[in-house]
mmCIF file of N, CA and C in Angstrom:
data_model
loop_
_atom_site.group_PDB
_atom_site.id
_atom_site.type_symbol
_atom_site.label_atom_id
_atom_site.label_comp_id
_atom_site.label_asym_id
_atom_site.label_seq_id
_atom_site.Cartn_x
_atom_site.Cartn_y
_atom_site.Cartn_z
ATOM 1 N N MET A 1 -40.318 17.707 10.886
ATOM 2 C CA MET A 1 -39.864 19.066 10.749
ATOM 3 C C MET A 1 -40.174 19.878 12.008
ATOM 4 N N GLN A 2 -41.271 19.556 12.681
ATOM 5 C CA GLN A 2 -41.605 20.302 13.891
ATOM 6 C C GLN A 2 -40.582 20.057 14.993
ATOM 7 N N LEU A 3 -40.030 18.845 15.028
ATOM 8 C CA LEU A 3 -38.995 18.571 16.014
ATOM 9 C C LEU A 3 -37.725 19.353 15.704
ATOM 10 N N ASP A 4 -37.472 19.617 14.422
ATOM 11 C CA ASP A 4 -36.325 20.445 14.058
ATOM 12 C C ASP A 4 -36.467 21.843 14.643
ATOM 13 N N PHE A 5 -37.664 22.414 14.521
ATOM 14 C CA PHE A 5 -37.907 23.743 15.083
ATOM 15 C C PHE A 5 -37.740 23.722 16.604
ATOM 16 N N ALA A 6 -38.228 22.679 17.251
ATOM 17 C CA ALA A 6 -38.091 22.569 18.705
ATOM 18 C C ALA A 6 -36.627 22.435 19.098
ATOM 19 N N PHE A 7 -35.864 21.675 18.324
ATOM 20 C CA PHE A 7 -34.444 21.484 18.627
ATOM 21 C C PHE A 7 -33.675 22.798 18.489
ATOM 22 N N VAL A 8 -33.936 23.527 17.418
ATOM 23 C CA VAL A 8 -33.252 24.805 17.211
ATOM 24 C C VAL A 8 -33.681 25.807 18.283
ATOM 25 N N GLY A 9 -34.958 25.804 18.636
ATOM 26 C CA GLY A 9 -35.422 26.675 19.714
ATOM 27 C C GLY A 9 -34.747 26.350 21.037
ATOM 28 N N ALA A 10 -34.583 25.069 21.317
ATOM 29 C CA ALA A 10 -33.904 24.658 22.544
ATOM 30 C C ALA A 10 -32.445 25.097 22.526
ATOM 31 N N ALA A 11 -31.798 24.978 21.377
ATOM 32 C CA ALA A 11 -30.404 25.410 21.268
ATOM 33 C C ALA A 11 -30.281 26.917 21.493
ATOM 34 N N LEU A 12 -31.226 27.682 20.953
ATOM 35 C CA LEU A 12 -31.207 29.129 21.171
ATOM 36 C C LEU A 12 -31.460 29.472 22.636
ATOM 37 N N LEU A 13 -32.393 28.762 23.270
ATOM 38 C CA LEU A 13 -32.643 28.988 24.695
ATOM 39 C C LEU A 13 -31.395 28.695 25.518
ATOM 40 N N LEU A 14 -30.710 27.603 25.198
ATOM 41 C CA LEU A 14 -29.491 27.264 25.929
ATOM 42 C C LEU A 14 -28.409 28.316 25.709
ATOM 43 N N GLY A 15 -28.318 28.824 24.497
ATOM 44 C CA GLY A 15 -27.333 29.871 24.230
ATOM 45 C C GLY A 15 -27.605 31.132 25.032
ATOM 46 N N PHE A 16 -28.861 31.575 25.052
ATOM 47 C CA PHE A 16 -29.213 32.753 25.840
ATOM 48 C C PHE A 16 -29.056 32.485 27.336
ATOM 49 N N ALA A 17 -29.309 31.257 27.763
ATOM 50 C CA ALA A 17 -29.154 30.917 29.176
ATOM 51 C C ALA A 17 -27.696 31.017 29.599
ATOM 52 N N VAL A 18 -26.803 30.525 28.757
ATOM 53 C CA VAL A 18 -25.379 30.599 29.088
ATOM 54 C C VAL A 18 -24.934 32.058 29.187
ATOM 55 N N LEU A 19 -25.379 32.884 28.245
ATOM 56 C CA LEU A 19 -25.028 34.306 28.305
ATOM 57 C C LEU A 19 -25.566 34.957 29.574
ATOM 58 N N SER A 20 -26.794 34.639 29.942
ATOM 59 C CA SER A 20 -27.393 35.208 31.140
ATOM 60 C C SER A 20 -26.674 34.735 32.401
ATOM 61 N N LEU A 21 -26.337 33.460 32.440
ATOM 62 C CA LEU A 21 -25.634 32.931 33.610
ATOM 63 C C LEU A 21 -24.238 33.530 33.743
ATOM 64 N N LEU A 22 -23.533 33.683 32.626
ATOM 65 C CA LEU A 22 -22.202 34.290 32.677
ATOM 66 C C LEU A 22 -22.270 35.753 33.098
ATOM 67 N N SER A 23 -23.284 36.459 32.635
ATOM 68 C CA SER A 23 -23.460 37.850 33.037
ATOM 69 C C SER A 23 -23.736 37.945 34.534
ATOM 70 N N GLY A 24 -24.562 37.054 35.027
ATOM 71 C CA GLY A 24 -24.850 37.046 36.456
ATOM 72 C C GLY A 24 -23.630 36.709 37.287
ATOM 73 N N LEU A 25 -22.837 35.757 36.827
ATOM 74 C CA LEU A 25 -21.623 35.401 37.560
ATOM 75 C C LEU A 25 -20.616 36.545 37.549
ATOM 76 N N ALA A 26 -20.549 37.288 36.456
ATOM 77 C CA ALA A 26 -19.638 38.429 36.391
ATOM 78 C C ALA A 26 -20.048 39.518 37.378
ATOM 79 N N ASP A 27 -21.338 39.642 37.633
ATOM 80 C CA ASP A 27 -21.834 40.628 38.597
ATOM 81 C C ASP A 27 -21.839 40.096 40.025
ATOM 82 N N GLY A 28 -21.483 38.841 40.208
ATOM 83 C CA GLY A 28 -21.448 38.261 41.542
ATOM 84 C C GLY A 28 -22.804 37.839 42.061
ATOM 85 N N ARG A 29 -23.707 37.510 41.175
ATOM 86 C CA ARG A 29 -25.043 37.069 41.589
ATOM 87 C C ARG A 29 -25.464 35.893 40.715
ATOM 88 N N LEU A 30 -26.563 35.272 41.084
ATOM 89 C CA LEU A 30 -27.078 34.140 40.324
ATOM 90 C C LEU A 30 -28.311 34.581 39.543
ATOM 91 N N SER A 31 -28.320 34.310 38.267
ATOM 92 C CA SER A 31 -29.436 34.714 37.417
ATOM 93 C C SER A 31 -30.515 33.633 37.446
ATOM 94 N N ARG A 32 -31.628 33.924 38.088
ATOM 95 C CA ARG A 32 -32.725 32.951 38.146
ATOM 96 C C ARG A 32 -33.360 32.761 36.782
ATOM 97 N N PHE A 33 -33.458 33.836 36.021
ATOM 98 C CA PHE A 33 -34.016 33.732 34.673
ATOM 99 C C PHE A 33 -33.105 32.886 33.784
ATOM 100 N N GLY A 34 -31.802 33.027 33.952
ATOM 101 C CA GLY A 34 -30.857 32.197 33.213
ATOM 102 C C GLY A 34 -31.014 30.727 33.559
ATOM 103 N N LEU A 35 -31.230 30.443 34.827
ATOM 104 C CA LEU A 35 -31.460 29.055 35.235
ATOM 105 C C LEU A 35 -32.756 28.512 34.648
ATOM 106 N N LEU A 36 -33.783 29.354 34.602
ATOM 107 C CA LEU A 36 -35.057 28.945 34.012
ATOM 108 C C LEU A 36 -34.896 28.674 32.520
ATOM 109 N N LEU A 37 -34.185 29.550 31.819
ATOM 110 C CA LEU A 37 -33.929 29.332 30.393
ATOM 111 C C LEU A 37 -33.128 28.055 30.166
ATOM 112 N N PHE A 38 -32.117 27.830 31.004
ATOM 113 C CA PHE A 38 -31.295 26.630 30.871
ATOM 114 C C PHE A 38 -32.133 25.374 31.075
ATOM 115 N N ALA A 39 -32.972 25.374 32.100
ATOM 116 C CA ALA A 39 -33.817 24.206 32.365
ATOM 117 C C ALA A 39 -34.800 23.967 31.225
ATOM 118 N N ALA A 40 -35.406 25.035 30.706
ATOM 119 C CA ALA A 40 -36.362 24.890 29.603
ATOM 120 C C ALA A 40 -35.671 24.389 28.343
ATOM 121 N N GLY A 41 -34.533 24.960 28.004
ATOM 122 C CA GLY A 41 -33.798 24.521 26.820
ATOM 123 C C GLY A 41 -33.332 23.086 26.935
ATOM 124 N N PHE A 42 -32.847 22.716 28.107
ATOM 125 C CA PHE A 42 -32.390 21.343 28.321
ATOM 126 C C PHE A 42 -33.559 20.366 28.248
ATOM 127 N N ALA A 43 -34.705 20.743 28.807
ATOM 128 C CA ALA A 43 -35.878 19.863 28.782
ATOM 129 C C ALA A 43 -36.406 19.686 27.364
ATOM 130 N N ILE A 44 -36.515 20.770 26.613
ATOM 131 C CA ILE A 44 -37.016 20.673 25.237
ATOM 132 C C ILE A 44 -36.038 19.897 24.370
ATOM 133 N N GLY A 45 -34.761 20.195 24.490
ATOM 134 C CA GLY A 45 -33.752 19.463 23.721
ATOM 135 C C GLY A 45 -33.725 17.988 24.075
ATOM 136 N N GLY A 46 -33.852 17.680 25.344
ATOM 137 C CA GLY A 46 -33.899 16.279 25.758
ATOM 138 C C GLY A 46 -35.122 15.565 25.228
ATOM 139 N N TRP A 47 -36.258 16.243 25.230
ATOM 140 C CA TRP A 47 -37.489 15.656 24.694
ATOM 141 C C TRP A 47 -37.340 15.332 23.216
ATOM 142 N N VAL A 48 -36.728 16.244 22.464
ATOM 143 C CA VAL A 48 -36.534 16.022 21.028
ATOM 144 C C VAL A 48 -35.605 14.842 20.792
ATOM 145 N N VAL A 49 -34.505 14.788 21.509
ATOM 146 C CA VAL A 49 -33.531 13.711 21.305
ATOM 147 C C VAL A 49 -34.096 12.372 21.753
ATOM 148 N N ILE A 50 -34.902 12.353 22.796
ATOM 149 C CA ILE A 50 -35.509 11.098 23.241
ATOM 150 C C ILE A 50 -36.514 10.587 22.217
ATOM 151 N N ASN A 51 -37.267 11.498 21.585
ATOM 152 C CA ASN A 51 -38.250 11.078 20.588
ATOM 153 C C ASN A 51 -37.609 10.518 19.329
ATOM 154 N N HIS A 52 -36.519 11.109 18.863
ATOM 155 C CA HIS A 52 -35.838 10.654 17.640
ATOM 156 C C HIS A 52 -34.329 10.721 17.846
ATOM 157 N N PRO A 53 -33.749 9.757 18.560
ATOM 158 C CA PRO A 53 -32.317 9.844 18.872
ATOM 159 C C PRO A 53 -31.411 9.744 17.648
ATOM 160 N N ALA A 54 -31.819 9.027 16.608
ATOM 161 C CA ALA A 54 -30.952 8.867 15.438
ATOM 162 C C ALA A 54 -30.906 10.127 14.586
ATOM 163 N N ASP A 55 -31.946 10.945 14.630
ATOM 164 C CA ASP A 55 -32.021 12.137 13.782
ATOM 165 C C ASP A 55 -31.254 13.328 14.343
ATOM 166 N N TYR A 56 -30.891 13.300 15.610
ATOM 167 C CA TYR A 56 -30.288 14.474 16.237
ATOM 168 C C TYR A 56 -28.966 14.134 16.912
ATOM 169 N N GLY A 57 -28.083 13.494 16.157
ATOM 170 C CA GLY A 57 -26.741 13.233 16.651
ATOM 171 C C GLY A 57 -25.874 14.467 16.481
ATOM 172 N N LEU A 58 -24.660 14.377 16.953
ATOM 173 C CA LEU A 58 -23.747 15.510 16.877
ATOM 174 C C LEU A 58 -23.441 15.905 15.441
ATOM 175 N N ALA A 59 -23.339 14.934 14.559
ATOM 176 C CA ALA A 59 -23.007 15.219 13.163
ATOM 177 C C ALA A 59 -24.177 15.843 12.405
ATOM 178 N N GLN A 60 -25.403 15.652 12.872
ATOM 179 C CA GLN A 60 -26.573 16.166 12.163
ATOM 180 C C GLN A 60 -26.992 17.566 12.601
ATOM 181 N N ILE A 61 -26.372 18.113 13.623
ATOM 182 C CA ILE A 61 -26.799 19.413 14.145
ATOM 183 C C ILE A 61 -26.713 20.526 13.094
ATOM 184 N N PRO A 62 -25.623 20.653 12.338
ATOM 185 C CA PRO A 62 -25.610 21.704 11.305
ATOM 186 C C PRO A 62 -26.710 21.525 10.259
ATOM 187 N N ALA A 63 -26.991 20.287 9.878
ATOM 188 C CA ALA A 63 -28.048 20.034 8.890
ATOM 189 C C ALA A 63 -29.415 20.425 9.439
ATOM 190 N N VAL A 64 -29.640 20.217 10.718
ATOM 191 C CA VAL A 64 -30.915 20.601 11.333
ATOM 192 C C VAL A 64 -31.081 22.118 11.283
ATOM 193 N N PHE A 65 -30.024 22.851 11.618
ATOM 194 C CA PHE A 65 -30.096 24.308 11.565
ATOM 195 C C PHE A 65 -30.330 24.798 10.138
ATOM 196 N N ILE A 66 -29.694 24.170 9.167
ATOM 197 C CA ILE A 66 -29.875 24.567 7.768
ATOM 198 C C ILE A 66 -31.298 24.279 7.308
ATOM 199 N N ARG A 67 -31.857 23.123 7.701
ATOM 200 C CA ARG A 67 -33.245 22.807 7.327
ATOM 201 C C ARG A 67 -34.220 23.826 7.899
ATOM 202 N N VAL A 68 -34.012 24.209 9.147
ATOM 203 C CA VAL A 68 -34.905 25.184 9.776
ATOM 204 C C VAL A 68 -34.751 26.547 9.112
ATOM 205 N N LEU A 69 -33.530 26.949 8.836
ATOM 206 C CA LEU A 69 -33.311 28.228 8.164
ATOM 207 C C LEU A 69 -33.936 28.230 6.778
ATOM 208 N N ALA A 70 -33.813 27.119 6.057
ATOM 209 C CA ALA A 70 -34.425 27.020 4.727
ATOM 210 C C ALA A 70 -35.946 27.068 4.818
ATOM 211 N N ALA A 71 -36.512 26.420 5.827
ATOM 212 C CA ALA A 71 -37.970 26.434 5.982
ATOM 213 C C ALA A 71 -38.473 27.831 6.351
ATOM 214 N N LEU A 72 -37.707 28.556 7.140
ATOM 215 C CA LEU A 72 -38.129 29.898 7.543
ATOM 216 C C LEU A 72 -37.991 30.923 6.423
ATOM 217 N N THR A 73 -37.050 30.713 5.529
ATOM 218 C CA THR A 73 -36.834 31.688 4.455
ATOM 219 C C THR A 73 -37.559 31.329 3.170
ATOM 220 N N ARG A 74 -38.213 30.180 3.143
ATOM 221 C CA ARG A 74 -38.955 29.777 1.950
ATOM 222 C C ARG A 74 -40.154 30.698 1.756
ATOM 223 N N ILE A 75 -40.239 31.296 0.593
ATOM 224 C CA ILE A 75 -41.334 32.218 0.285
ATOM 225 C C ILE A 75 -42.238 31.562 -0.749
ATOM 226 N N SER A 76 -43.468 31.312 -0.350
ATOM 227 C CA SER A 76 -44.423 30.740 -1.316
ATOM 228 C C SER A 76 -45.843 30.991 -0.876
#
């Protein structure tokens, strides 16, 4: 389950990195923070997939997000 959280965190980092990089390109500059976010997200996501390649295929990505959302909203 901890790898699920890391995978979702990496996906969120990559999403924010893409937004930051596109914003920087629209302004005609390079976003160093966007590059840092992209590298961190790619490294964390790669680490997760290398540790358990069968659990994080393309078809399992929605299930991973649902598991993490369910774990975060569980009240007990």
